[in-house]
Amino acid sequence: MLVRVRPLLTSDPTAERVWPRAQARKAGQLFSGLLAMNVVFLGCAFISSMIFNRVAITLRDVGIFLSILKLLSLCWIIYYLLCTSRKPHAVLYRDSHAGPVWVQGSLVLFGACTILLHVFRIGYIISHIHCKSPLEILFPCTEIIFICIQVWNVIFSGIQSLRLIAGRCGLMLTMATDLLLWLLAVTNDSVHREIESALKGFSSSCTCPNTTACLILQKGYVLLYPFNPEYCLIGSSMLYVMWKNVGRRIPPHHAIHAKPKFKLRGVIYGLVLGISTLFIGICIFMTYQIQATSSAPSQETLVLYYSYYVALLPMMTVGALAGTVIHGLEERELDTLKNPTRSLDVILLMGAALGQIGISYFSIVAIVATNPGDLLDRLSLTYAVSLIIQHITQNIFIIEGLHRQPLVENPDTSPKHENCDPRRVYPLEIRQELRRVSHTYRHTYGRLNWKRKALKEISIFLVLCNIILWIMPTFGMHPAFENGLEKSFYGYSTWFAIVNFGLPLGVFYRMHSIGGLLEVYVSS
């Protein structure tokens, strides 16, 4: 029996090659994952020590530690770009699902804005060079170089699959560096405190001689600051996808089919309603920004902002609920194939939603505990509750749509085109049968058409709504921080950490939702 079994174990050379490859892949995942975990824990310990004991661990110490991590990550990226990626069979395949255009465009946009932020920071430090250390200029300079090379690597090298364990470790080290930069951006409020004190006219030993230039640098820094944690989130998520693709092979039965194209044909109501919502939101945003540049936003502007949200969020909730019900009535099958990119999309969608949901719950507790009675606080409470419900319903709608098989309508596959030669004259019986089959085919599509049309109307409406809800916080509209109730209830530093933790996640959620809703629209 042993002699007969042995040839069965060694007769398949493919199985012999797959087993060591699978072991190497698991070992690489384990080792690189442990490396990233230790780097993140060490960085969290540094940043936490800086927060609780600013004498022993200073911001300069944290900056030196992060600069070392950025230098190591840059060494790996440069080595990969110059050496590894040019070797034969280094790139097994490109994952077209992992790097869509909207993700790459967002990475470039937020990276460019983050670079501009650090340029403002360098100018701010130079204007206060008489009371600041010249070493502080080094940190934003290394950050600019790190962002430029990282964006070049992710965009132009593509989401690739590598053979080397060093590739996994380099990706996880870079991802850990991005996560620590995000954590520092969320928790470090030292520059914001300096700027707020200067804008309020408080005396300080470190003042800027040129007030006009300093005012521009201060306003620009505060306006562009949310782009920094946003870039770190997008960069780390794309690096995670690259890490998941290391050593991944596509089975033959997972061949990539042609995707349906984006068309606006037949979409009227959702498009008109969404454009109207977008136009009104832009008007409110411009009103807010005009007041914010001259002075603090007035209470009337904040009331207008919250009223707009209170009217919009229930409409989005109803649309998402209707779309979820239509998904349940559809005849399309569920896509049960293993897709790591789609799994990551769902995780990012659910995780990013926690940002605004967390801010909303903190606002609800503060408003209810203080028991306010004015209109602004009541609108803020309604806004927080509506925002939580809208996030939940929209997530369900998008996730249901992502797990449906795409419906590609090809008119050439209809029965009236099959085996029909237009130059041939068929007998009367055959022509009647062809008309009957064609009528049945159109009748079947007619029954499904209203579901597809409704899904497209709902999807395009939610896309336009999420665009305006992405524009407002991205380009400087932050009433959650301007409203003084939560700031006075939790304290400046605590509320600063809460807002800067949740706000970039909220911006990332809106941007990620736009991509998911476009996929739902196209596949409907």
Short mmCIF file of C-alpha atoms in Angstrom, two decimals:
data_model
loop_
_atom_site.label_atom_id
_atom_site.label_comp_id
_atom_site.label_asym_id
_atom_site.label_seq_id
_atom_site.Cartn_x
_atom_site.Cartn_y
_atom_site.Cartn_z
CA MET A 1 0.00 0.00 0.00
CA LEU A 2 2.83 2.38 0.76
CA VAL A 3 4.41 1.70 -2.62
CA ARG A 4 1.18 2.46 -4.39
CA VAL A 5 0.48 5.64 -2.46
CA ARG A 6 3.93 7.13 -2.92
CA PRO A 7 3.60 7.73 -6.69
CA LEU A 8 0.32 9.52 -6.06
CA LEU A 9 2.08 11.98 -3.77
CA THR A 10 4.92 12.71 -6.18
CA SER A 11 3.24 12.39 -9.53
CA ASP A 12 1.97 15.97 -9.59
CA PRO A 13 4.93 18.39 -9.85
CA THR A 14 2.56 21.37 -9.54
CA ALA A 15 1.51 20.28 -6.06
CA GLU A 16 5.16 20.00 -5.04
CA ARG A 17 5.78 23.58 -6.15
CA VAL A 18 2.59 24.98 -4.60
CA TRP A 19 3.24 23.62 -1.11
CA PRO A 20 6.63 25.36 -0.50
CA ARG A 21 5.24 28.52 -2.11
CA ALA A 22 2.29 28.53 0.26
CA GLN A 23 4.59 27.97 3.25
CA ALA A 24 6.87 30.81 2.13
CA ARG A 25 3.89 33.11 1.68
CA LYS A 26 2.55 32.38 5.18
CA ALA A 27 6.01 32.83 6.69
CA GLY A 28 6.42 36.16 4.90
CA GLN A 29 3.02 37.36 6.06
CA LEU A 30 3.76 36.35 9.65
CA PHE A 31 7.22 37.92 9.78
CA SER A 32 6.22 41.18 8.09
CA GLY A 33 3.06 41.42 10.19
CA LEU A 34 5.08 41.02 13.40
CA LEU A 35 7.51 43.67 12.18
CA ALA A 36 4.71 46.16 11.53
CA MET A 37 3.05 45.38 14.86
CA ASN A 38 6.25 46.02 16.85
CA VAL A 39 7.01 49.24 14.96
CA VAL A 40 3.46 50.54 15.52
CA PHE A 41 3.51 49.65 19.23
CA LEU A 42 6.90 51.32 19.69
CA GLY A 43 5.68 54.42 17.88
CA CYS A 44 2.46 54.51 19.92
CA ALA A 45 4.55 54.32 23.09
CA PHE A 46 6.66 57.27 21.91
CA ILE A 47 3.66 59.41 20.96
CA SER A 48 1.72 58.52 24.12
CA SER A 49 4.75 59.36 26.27
CA MET A 50 4.99 62.72 24.52
CA ILE A 51 1.33 63.43 25.29
CA PHE A 52 1.49 62.48 28.99
CA ASN A 53 5.05 63.57 29.76
CA ARG A 54 6.24 66.36 27.48
CA VAL A 55 9.40 66.88 29.52
CA ALA A 56 10.93 63.41 29.16
CA ILE A 57 9.74 62.79 25.56
CA THR A 58 9.43 65.88 23.40
CA LEU A 59 7.99 66.45 19.95
CA ARG A 60 11.56 66.62 18.64
CA ASP A 61 12.26 63.08 19.93
CA VAL A 62 9.15 61.77 18.19
CA GLY A 63 10.15 63.61 15.01
CA ILE A 64 13.62 62.01 15.06
CA PHE A 65 12.09 58.55 15.55
CA LEU A 66 9.67 59.05 12.66
CA SER A 67 12.45 60.47 10.48
CA ILE A 68 14.44 57.26 11.00
CA LEU A 69 11.40 55.21 9.96
CA LYS A 70 10.87 57.39 6.89
CA LEU A 71 14.54 57.04 5.96
CA LEU A 72 14.37 53.23 6.20
CA SER A 73 11.14 53.18 4.17
CA LEU A 74 12.68 55.44 1.52
CA CYS A 75 15.71 53.15 1.27
CA TRP A 76 13.45 50.19 0.57
CA ILE A 77 11.28 52.09 -1.95
CA ILE A 78 14.33 53.35 -3.86
CA TYR A 79 15.88 49.88 -3.85
CA TYR A 80 12.62 48.42 -5.12
CA LEU A 81 12.22 51.00 -7.87
CA LEU A 82 15.82 50.74 -9.08
CA CYS A 83 16.55 47.04 -8.60
CA THR A 84 13.75 44.66 -7.66
CA SER A 85 10.98 45.82 -10.00
CA ARG A 86 13.31 45.55 -13.03
CA LYS A 87 14.14 41.90 -12.47
CA PRO A 88 12.38 39.30 -14.64
CA HIS A 89 9.25 37.81 -13.05
CA ALA A 90 9.34 40.37 -10.23
CA VAL A 91 5.85 41.53 -11.22
CA LEU A 92 3.58 38.50 -11.44
CA TYR A 93 0.48 40.51 -12.33
CA ARG A 94 -1.22 43.83 -11.74
CA ASP A 95 -4.36 43.89 -9.66
CA SER A 96 -6.66 46.17 -11.62
CA HIS A 97 -9.27 46.15 -8.85
CA ALA A 98 -6.87 47.41 -6.17
CA GLY A 99 -5.88 50.69 -7.79
CA PRO A 100 -8.91 52.38 -9.38
CA VAL A 101 -8.50 55.84 -10.83
CA TRP A 102 -10.45 57.57 -8.06
CA VAL A 103 -8.18 56.08 -5.37
CA GLN A 104 -5.00 57.03 -7.22
CA GLY A 105 -6.38 60.51 -7.92
CA SER A 106 -7.27 60.96 -4.27
CA LEU A 107 -3.79 59.85 -3.22
CA VAL A 108 -2.21 62.40 -5.57
CA LEU A 109 -4.62 65.17 -4.46
CA PHE A 110 -4.13 64.64 -0.73
CA GLY A 111 -0.41 64.10 -1.20
CA ALA A 112 -0.09 67.42 -3.06
CA CYS A 113 -2.13 69.23 -0.38
CA THR A 114 -0.03 67.63 2.37
CA ILE A 115 3.15 68.79 0.63
CA LEU A 116 1.68 72.31 0.46
CA LEU A 117 0.84 72.02 4.16
CA HIS A 118 4.47 71.25 5.00
CA VAL A 119 5.58 74.16 2.83
CA PHE A 120 3.37 76.43 4.98
CA ARG A 121 4.84 74.77 8.06
CA ILE A 122 8.39 75.44 6.87
CA GLY A 123 7.48 79.07 6.25
CA TYR A 124 5.90 79.27 9.71
CA ILE A 125 9.06 77.88 11.34
CA ILE A 126 11.31 80.24 9.35
CA SER A 127 9.19 83.22 10.40
CA HIS A 128 9.72 82.17 14.03
CA ILE A 129 13.35 81.10 13.59
CA HIS A 130 14.49 83.47 16.35
CA CYS A 131 12.65 81.37 18.93
CA LYS A 132 12.52 77.93 17.29
CA SER A 133 15.21 75.36 16.63
CA PRO A 134 16.48 75.10 13.01
CA LEU A 135 16.23 71.31 13.44
CA GLU A 136 12.44 71.61 13.23
CA ILE A 137 12.75 72.50 9.52
CA LEU A 138 14.25 69.06 8.90
CA PHE A 139 11.05 67.20 9.82
CA PRO A 140 8.69 68.74 7.18
CA CYS A 141 11.48 68.51 4.58
CA THR A 142 11.85 64.75 5.12
CA GLU A 143 8.07 64.45 5.03
CA ILE A 144 7.90 66.14 1.60
CA ILE A 145 10.55 63.78 0.18
CA PHE A 146 8.81 60.77 1.74
CA ILE A 147 5.43 61.70 0.24
CA CYS A 148 6.81 62.36 -3.25
CA ILE A 149 8.66 59.04 -3.49
CA GLN A 150 5.84 57.07 -1.89
CA VAL A 151 3.21 58.45 -4.28
CA TRP A 152 5.50 57.73 -7.23
CA ASN A 153 5.97 54.16 -6.02
CA VAL A 154 2.27 53.46 -5.48
CA ILE A 155 0.96 55.17 -8.63
CA PHE A 156 3.56 54.37 -11.26
CA SER A 157 4.75 51.00 -9.98
CA GLY A 158 1.17 49.83 -9.62
CA ILE A 159 -0.40 47.42 -7.19
CA GLN A 160 1.96 44.56 -7.86
CA SER A 161 2.68 41.07 -6.66
CA LEU A 162 6.26 40.43 -5.56
CA ARG A 163 8.20 37.26 -4.87
CA LEU A 164 10.52 38.51 -2.13
CA ILE A 165 9.90 38.46 1.61
CA ALA A 166 11.81 41.74 1.73
CA GLY A 167 8.98 43.23 -0.33
CA ARG A 168 6.46 42.32 2.36
CA CYS A 169 8.63 43.74 5.12
CA GLY A 170 9.25 46.96 3.21
CA LEU A 171 5.56 47.43 2.52
CA MET A 172 4.60 46.83 6.15
CA LEU A 173 7.36 49.15 7.41
CA THR A 174 6.09 51.92 5.12
CA MET A 175 2.50 51.25 6.15
CA ALA A 176 3.46 51.37 9.84
CA THR A 177 5.22 54.70 9.22
CA ASP A 178 2.05 56.11 7.61
CA LEU A 179 -0.06 54.93 10.53
CA LEU A 180 2.27 56.57 13.06
CA LEU A 181 2.28 59.80 11.05
CA TRP A 182 -1.52 59.66 11.12
CA LEU A 183 -1.53 59.09 14.89
CA LEU A 184 0.82 62.03 15.43
CA ALA A 185 -1.32 64.28 13.23
CA VAL A 186 -4.41 63.30 15.23
CA THR A 187 -2.93 63.89 18.69
CA ASN A 188 -0.44 66.76 18.23
CA ASP A 189 -2.16 70.09 18.80
CA SER A 190 0.89 72.20 19.70
CA VAL A 191 0.97 74.21 16.47
CA HIS A 192 -2.80 74.71 16.57
CA ARG A 193 -2.55 76.09 20.10
CA GLU A 194 0.18 78.51 19.04
CA ILE A 195 -1.84 79.68 16.04
CA GLU A 196 -5.07 80.04 18.03
CA SER A 197 -3.29 82.06 20.71
CA ALA A 198 -1.73 84.31 18.05
CA LEU A 199 -5.04 84.83 16.25
CA LYS A 200 -6.77 85.73 19.51
CA GLY A 201 -4.09 88.29 20.28
CA PHE A 202 -2.58 86.64 23.36
CA SER A 203 0.94 87.79 24.15
CA SER A 204 3.72 85.27 23.64
CA SER A 205 7.49 85.19 23.80
CA CYS A 206 7.58 83.74 20.26
CA THR A 207 5.96 86.28 17.95
CA CYS A 208 6.27 86.81 14.22
CA PRO A 209 7.70 90.16 13.06
CA ASN A 210 5.72 90.19 9.78
CA THR A 211 2.07 89.87 10.77
CA THR A 212 0.64 89.71 7.23
CA ALA A 213 2.87 86.84 6.11
CA CYS A 214 2.36 85.04 9.41
CA LEU A 215 -1.41 85.37 9.11
CA ILE A 216 -1.34 83.79 5.64
CA LEU A 217 0.88 80.95 6.86
CA GLN A 218 -1.31 80.34 9.91
CA LYS A 219 -4.56 80.31 7.93
CA GLY A 220 -3.06 78.08 5.26
CA TYR A 221 -1.74 75.63 7.83
CA VAL A 222 -5.08 75.31 9.61
CA LEU A 223 -6.98 75.00 6.32
CA LEU A 224 -4.72 72.28 4.90
CA TYR A 225 -4.17 70.33 8.11
CA PRO A 226 -6.97 67.73 7.56
CA PHE A 227 -5.26 66.62 4.33
CA ASN A 228 -2.30 65.27 6.29
CA PRO A 229 -4.08 62.49 8.24
CA GLU A 230 -6.27 61.86 5.20
CA TYR A 231 -3.22 61.16 3.04
CA CYS A 232 -1.79 58.84 5.67
CA LEU A 233 -5.02 56.82 5.73
CA ILE A 234 -5.20 56.45 1.95
CA GLY A 235 -1.51 55.63 1.64
CA SER A 236 -1.62 52.97 4.36
CA SER A 237 -4.73 51.34 2.86
CA MET A 238 -3.14 51.10 -0.61
CA LEU A 239 0.04 49.69 0.89
CA TYR A 240 -2.04 47.08 2.68
CA VAL A 241 -3.56 46.02 -0.65
CA MET A 242 -0.07 45.77 -2.13
CA TRP A 243 0.97 43.62 0.84
CA LYS A 244 -2.02 41.31 0.37
CA ASN A 245 -1.12 40.87 -3.30
CA VAL A 246 2.44 39.70 -2.63
CA GLY A 247 2.65 36.15 -3.98
CA ARG A 248 -1.00 36.11 -5.01
CA ARG A 249 -1.93 34.23 -8.17
CA ILE A 250 -5.22 34.39 -10.05
CA PRO A 251 -6.75 30.96 -10.65
CA PRO A 252 -7.88 30.22 -14.23
CA HIS A 253 -11.56 30.24 -13.25
CA HIS A 254 -11.17 33.74 -11.78
CA ALA A 255 -10.53 35.33 -15.14
CA ILE A 256 -11.30 39.00 -15.32
CA HIS A 257 -14.32 39.73 -17.49
CA ALA A 258 -15.15 42.94 -19.24
CA LYS A 259 -16.71 45.46 -16.93
CA PRO A 260 -19.82 47.42 -17.81
CA LYS A 261 -19.16 51.02 -18.73
CA PHE A 262 -20.36 54.11 -16.91
CA LYS A 263 -23.31 55.70 -18.72
CA LEU A 264 -25.83 58.33 -17.62
CA ARG A 265 -28.47 57.15 -20.09
CA GLY A 266 -31.97 57.11 -18.63
CA VAL A 267 -31.02 58.68 -15.27
CA ILE A 268 -33.08 61.83 -14.68
CA TYR A 269 -34.61 62.24 -11.22
CA GLY A 270 -31.60 61.20 -9.16
CA LEU A 271 -29.29 63.31 -11.30
CA VAL A 272 -31.45 66.45 -11.09
CA LEU A 273 -32.04 66.08 -7.35
CA GLY A 274 -28.36 65.38 -6.72
CA ILE A 275 -27.19 68.37 -8.77
CA SER A 276 -29.64 70.61 -6.90
CA THR A 277 -28.31 69.32 -3.59
CA LEU A 278 -24.75 69.87 -4.77
CA PHE A 279 -25.48 73.45 -5.88
CA ILE A 280 -27.18 74.39 -2.59
CA GLY A 281 -24.33 72.84 -0.61
CA ILE A 282 -21.72 74.80 -2.58
CA CYS A 283 -23.60 78.05 -1.86
CA ILE A 284 -23.67 77.27 1.88
CA PHE A 285 -20.00 76.31 1.77
CA MET A 286 -19.02 79.59 0.09
CA THR A 287 -21.05 81.59 2.63
CA TYR A 288 -19.31 79.79 5.46
CA GLN A 289 -15.84 80.29 3.99
CA ILE A 290 -16.39 84.01 3.34
CA GLN A 291 -17.31 84.54 6.98
CA ALA A 292 -14.55 82.24 8.27
CA THR A 293 -11.81 84.18 6.44
CA SER A 294 -12.83 87.49 7.99
CA SER A 295 -13.90 86.33 11.45
CA ALA A 296 -15.43 83.38 13.25
CA PRO A 297 -18.59 81.97 11.61
CA SER A 298 -21.75 83.53 12.93
CA GLN A 299 -24.52 81.57 14.60
CA GLU A 300 -26.79 82.13 11.58
CA THR A 301 -24.21 80.45 9.33
CA LEU A 302 -23.94 77.46 11.67
CA VAL A 303 -27.74 77.20 11.80
CA LEU A 304 -27.85 77.24 7.99
CA TYR A 305 -25.18 74.51 7.87
CA TYR A 306 -26.93 72.21 10.33
CA SER A 307 -30.32 72.84 8.70
CA TYR A 308 -28.89 71.76 5.35
CA TYR A 309 -27.59 68.54 6.86
CA VAL A 310 -30.80 67.86 8.76
CA ALA A 311 -32.76 68.14 5.49
CA LEU A 312 -30.27 66.15 3.39
CA LEU A 313 -29.37 63.20 5.64
CA PRO A 314 -32.94 61.81 5.97
CA MET A 315 -33.31 61.94 2.17
CA MET A 316 -30.11 59.93 1.80
CA THR A 317 -31.30 57.48 4.44
CA VAL A 318 -34.61 56.90 2.65
CA GLY A 319 -32.79 56.42 -0.65
CA ALA A 320 -30.38 53.88 0.84
CA LEU A 321 -33.21 51.95 2.50
CA ALA A 322 -35.16 51.86 -0.77
CA GLY A 323 -32.08 50.64 -2.62
CA THR A 324 -31.51 47.88 -0.05
CA VAL A 325 -35.10 46.69 -0.47
CA ILE A 326 -34.68 46.66 -4.26
CA HIS A 327 -31.48 44.61 -3.85
CA GLY A 328 -33.56 42.03 -2.01
CA LEU A 329 -36.07 41.92 -4.89
CA GLU A 330 -33.40 41.54 -7.55
CA GLU A 331 -32.81 38.33 -9.46
CA ARG A 332 -29.05 38.82 -9.71
CA GLU A 333 -26.97 36.20 -7.96
CA LEU A 334 -24.55 36.95 -5.13
CA ASP A 335 -20.87 37.07 -6.03
CA THR A 336 -19.35 34.51 -3.66
CA LEU A 337 -15.85 34.39 -5.17
CA LYS A 338 -12.99 35.30 -2.86
CA ASN A 339 -11.93 38.86 -3.57
CA PRO A 340 -9.41 40.45 -1.13
CA THR A 341 -9.88 43.88 -2.66
CA ARG A 342 -13.63 43.81 -2.11
CA SER A 343 -13.12 42.50 1.42
CA LEU A 344 -10.76 45.40 2.09
CA ASP A 345 -13.33 47.83 0.61
CA VAL A 346 -15.94 46.58 3.07
CA ILE A 347 -13.52 46.79 6.01
CA LEU A 348 -12.45 50.31 5.08
CA LEU A 349 -16.06 51.37 4.59
CA MET A 350 -17.10 50.07 7.99
CA GLY A 351 -13.97 51.34 9.73
CA ALA A 352 -14.06 54.82 8.19
CA ALA A 353 -17.71 55.22 9.22
CA LEU A 354 -16.62 54.99 12.86
CA GLY A 355 -15.03 58.44 12.60
CA GLN A 356 -18.17 60.53 12.13
CA ILE A 357 -20.23 58.10 14.21
CA GLY A 358 -17.80 58.55 17.10
CA ILE A 359 -17.90 62.35 16.85
CA SER A 360 -21.70 62.21 16.72
CA TYR A 361 -21.95 60.12 19.89
CA PHE A 362 -19.57 62.46 21.74
CA SER A 363 -21.69 65.42 20.58
CA ILE A 364 -24.91 63.71 21.71
CA VAL A 365 -23.49 63.10 25.19
CA ALA A 366 -22.26 66.70 25.49
CA ILE A 367 -25.54 68.20 24.27
CA VAL A 368 -27.78 66.02 26.42
CA ALA A 369 -25.59 66.48 29.52
CA THR A 370 -25.60 70.29 29.28
CA ASN A 371 -29.37 70.32 28.53
CA PRO A 372 -29.31 73.28 26.11
CA GLY A 373 -32.39 74.94 24.78
CA ASP A 374 -31.37 77.13 21.84
CA LEU A 375 -32.00 76.33 18.20
CA LEU A 376 -28.37 75.62 17.28
CA ASP A 377 -27.96 72.91 19.90
CA ARG A 378 -31.23 71.23 18.95
CA LEU A 379 -30.16 71.21 15.30
CA SER A 380 -26.76 69.83 16.29
CA LEU A 381 -28.43 67.01 18.22
CA THR A 382 -30.71 66.15 15.29
CA TYR A 383 -27.73 66.31 12.95
CA ALA A 384 -25.73 63.85 15.08
CA VAL A 385 -28.57 61.32 15.27
CA SER A 386 -29.35 61.61 11.54
CA LEU A 387 -25.69 61.19 10.65
CA ILE A 388 -25.42 57.90 12.55
CA ILE A 389 -28.51 56.47 10.86
CA GLN A 390 -27.38 57.63 7.42
CA HIS A 391 -23.97 55.98 7.77
CA ILE A 392 -25.50 52.65 8.77
CA THR A 393 -28.10 52.54 6.00
CA GLN A 394 -25.65 53.67 3.31
CA ASN A 395 -23.13 51.02 4.35
CA ILE A 396 -25.75 48.30 4.05
CA PHE A 397 -26.78 49.52 0.59
CA ILE A 398 -23.21 49.69 -0.73
CA ILE A 399 -22.15 46.32 0.70
CA GLU A 400 -25.23 44.64 -0.75
CA GLY A 401 -24.48 46.14 -4.15
CA LEU A 402 -20.80 45.17 -4.10
CA HIS A 403 -21.71 41.53 -3.49
CA ARG A 404 -24.01 41.30 -6.52
CA GLN A 405 -23.00 39.93 -9.88
CA PRO A 406 -22.63 42.78 -12.40
CA LEU A 407 -25.34 42.81 -15.04
CA VAL A 408 -23.91 43.45 -18.48
CA GLU A 409 -26.55 43.96 -21.11
CA ASN A 410 -25.32 42.94 -24.55
CA PRO A 411 -27.90 43.37 -27.25
CA ASP A 412 -26.06 40.92 -29.52
CA THR A 413 -26.99 38.07 -27.18
CA SER A 414 -30.71 38.64 -27.46
CA PRO A 415 -32.73 35.86 -29.12
CA LYS A 416 -33.66 37.96 -32.10
CA HIS A 417 -29.99 38.13 -33.16
CA GLU A 418 -29.18 34.46 -32.69
CA ASN A 419 -28.90 32.39 -35.88
CA CYS A 420 -30.66 35.08 -37.89
CA ASP A 421 -29.38 35.99 -41.33
CA PRO A 422 -30.91 39.31 -42.44
CA ARG A 423 -30.38 38.41 -46.12
CA ARG A 424 -32.50 35.30 -45.81
CA VAL A 425 -36.31 35.26 -46.08
CA TYR A 426 -37.79 32.96 -43.46
CA PRO A 427 -41.18 31.22 -43.70
CA LEU A 428 -44.15 32.76 -41.94
CA GLU A 429 -44.12 30.24 -39.07
CA ILE A 430 -40.45 30.88 -38.26
CA ARG A 431 -40.91 34.66 -38.40
CA GLN A 432 -43.85 34.46 -36.01
CA GLU A 433 -41.80 32.28 -33.61
CA LEU A 434 -38.88 34.74 -33.74
CA ARG A 435 -41.22 37.64 -32.96
CA ARG A 436 -42.72 35.69 -30.06
CA VAL A 437 -39.30 34.86 -28.56
CA SER A 438 -38.11 38.44 -29.04
CA HIS A 439 -41.25 39.75 -27.37
CA THR A 440 -40.71 37.40 -24.43
CA TYR A 441 -37.10 38.57 -24.13
CA ARG A 442 -38.11 42.24 -24.09
CA HIS A 443 -40.88 41.51 -21.61
CA THR A 444 -38.40 39.83 -19.26
CA TYR A 445 -36.03 42.80 -19.44
CA GLY A 446 -38.98 45.13 -19.00
CA ARG A 447 -39.81 43.53 -15.67
CA LEU A 448 -36.21 43.97 -14.47
CA ASN A 449 -35.76 47.41 -15.95
CA TRP A 450 -37.57 49.34 -13.23
CA LYS A 451 -35.35 47.79 -10.55
CA ARG A 452 -32.19 48.61 -12.45
CA LYS A 453 -33.41 52.13 -13.19
CA ALA A 454 -34.33 52.73 -9.54
CA LEU A 455 -30.92 51.50 -8.38
CA LYS A 456 -29.18 53.79 -10.85
CA GLU A 457 -31.29 56.78 -9.78
CA ILE A 458 -30.58 56.12 -6.10
CA SER A 459 -26.87 55.47 -6.68
CA ILE A 460 -26.25 58.64 -8.70
CA PHE A 461 -28.19 60.72 -6.15
CA LEU A 462 -26.11 59.31 -3.28
CA VAL A 463 -22.91 59.86 -5.29
CA LEU A 464 -23.64 63.57 -5.72
CA CYS A 465 -24.68 63.92 -2.08
CA ASN A 466 -21.48 62.28 -0.89
CA ILE A 467 -19.47 64.58 -3.17
CA ILE A 468 -20.77 67.71 -1.44
CA LEU A 469 -20.43 66.07 1.98
CA TRP A 470 -16.82 65.33 1.01
CA ILE A 471 -16.11 68.85 -0.28
CA MET A 472 -17.31 70.66 2.84
CA PRO A 473 -15.01 69.14 5.50
CA THR A 474 -12.13 68.59 3.09
CA PHE A 475 -11.74 72.26 2.21
CA GLY A 476 -12.03 73.79 5.64
CA MET A 477 -15.65 73.64 6.82
CA HIS A 478 -15.42 72.27 10.38
CA PRO A 479 -18.41 73.43 12.47
CA ALA A 480 -17.80 70.55 14.90
CA PHE A 481 -14.68 72.38 16.08
CA GLU A 482 -16.12 75.87 15.70
CA ASN A 483 -19.12 75.04 17.87
CA GLY A 484 -18.00 75.85 21.39
CA LEU A 485 -20.31 73.51 23.29
CA GLU A 486 -18.28 70.30 22.85
CA LYS A 487 -14.97 72.16 23.19
CA SER A 488 -15.97 73.62 26.54
CA PHE A 489 -17.49 70.30 27.70
CA TYR A 490 -14.52 68.03 26.90
CA GLY A 491 -11.68 70.55 26.93
CA TYR A 492 -9.56 71.81 24.04
CA SER A 493 -7.01 68.99 23.82
CA THR A 494 -9.55 66.18 24.21
CA TRP A 495 -11.97 67.61 21.66
CA PHE A 496 -9.06 68.37 19.30
CA ALA A 497 -8.03 64.68 19.41
CA ILE A 498 -11.63 63.51 18.92
CA VAL A 499 -12.25 65.77 15.94
CA ASN A 500 -8.90 65.09 14.29
CA PHE A 501 -9.41 61.38 14.76
CA GLY A 502 -12.93 61.32 13.36
CA LEU A 503 -12.81 64.08 10.74
CA PRO A 504 -10.18 62.48 8.43
CA LEU A 505 -11.99 59.17 8.74
CA GLY A 506 -15.22 60.94 7.79
CA VAL A 507 -13.60 62.52 4.73
CA PHE A 508 -12.13 59.13 3.79
CA TYR A 509 -15.55 57.53 4.27
CA ARG A 510 -17.26 59.97 1.88
CA MET A 511 -14.57 59.50 -0.74
CA HIS A 512 -14.66 55.70 -0.37
CA SER A 513 -18.46 55.74 -0.52
CA ILE A 514 -18.34 57.61 -3.83
CA GLY A 515 -16.20 54.85 -5.32
CA GLY A 516 -18.46 52.12 -3.92
CA LEU A 517 -21.63 53.82 -5.12
CA LEU A 518 -20.17 54.24 -8.61
CA GLU A 519 -19.47 50.50 -8.69
CA VAL A 520 -23.05 49.82 -7.60
CA TYR A 521 -24.31 52.19 -10.30
CA VAL A 522 -22.22 50.61 -13.05
CA SER A 523 -23.07 47.03 -12.08
CA SER A 524 -26.83 47.67 -11.83
#
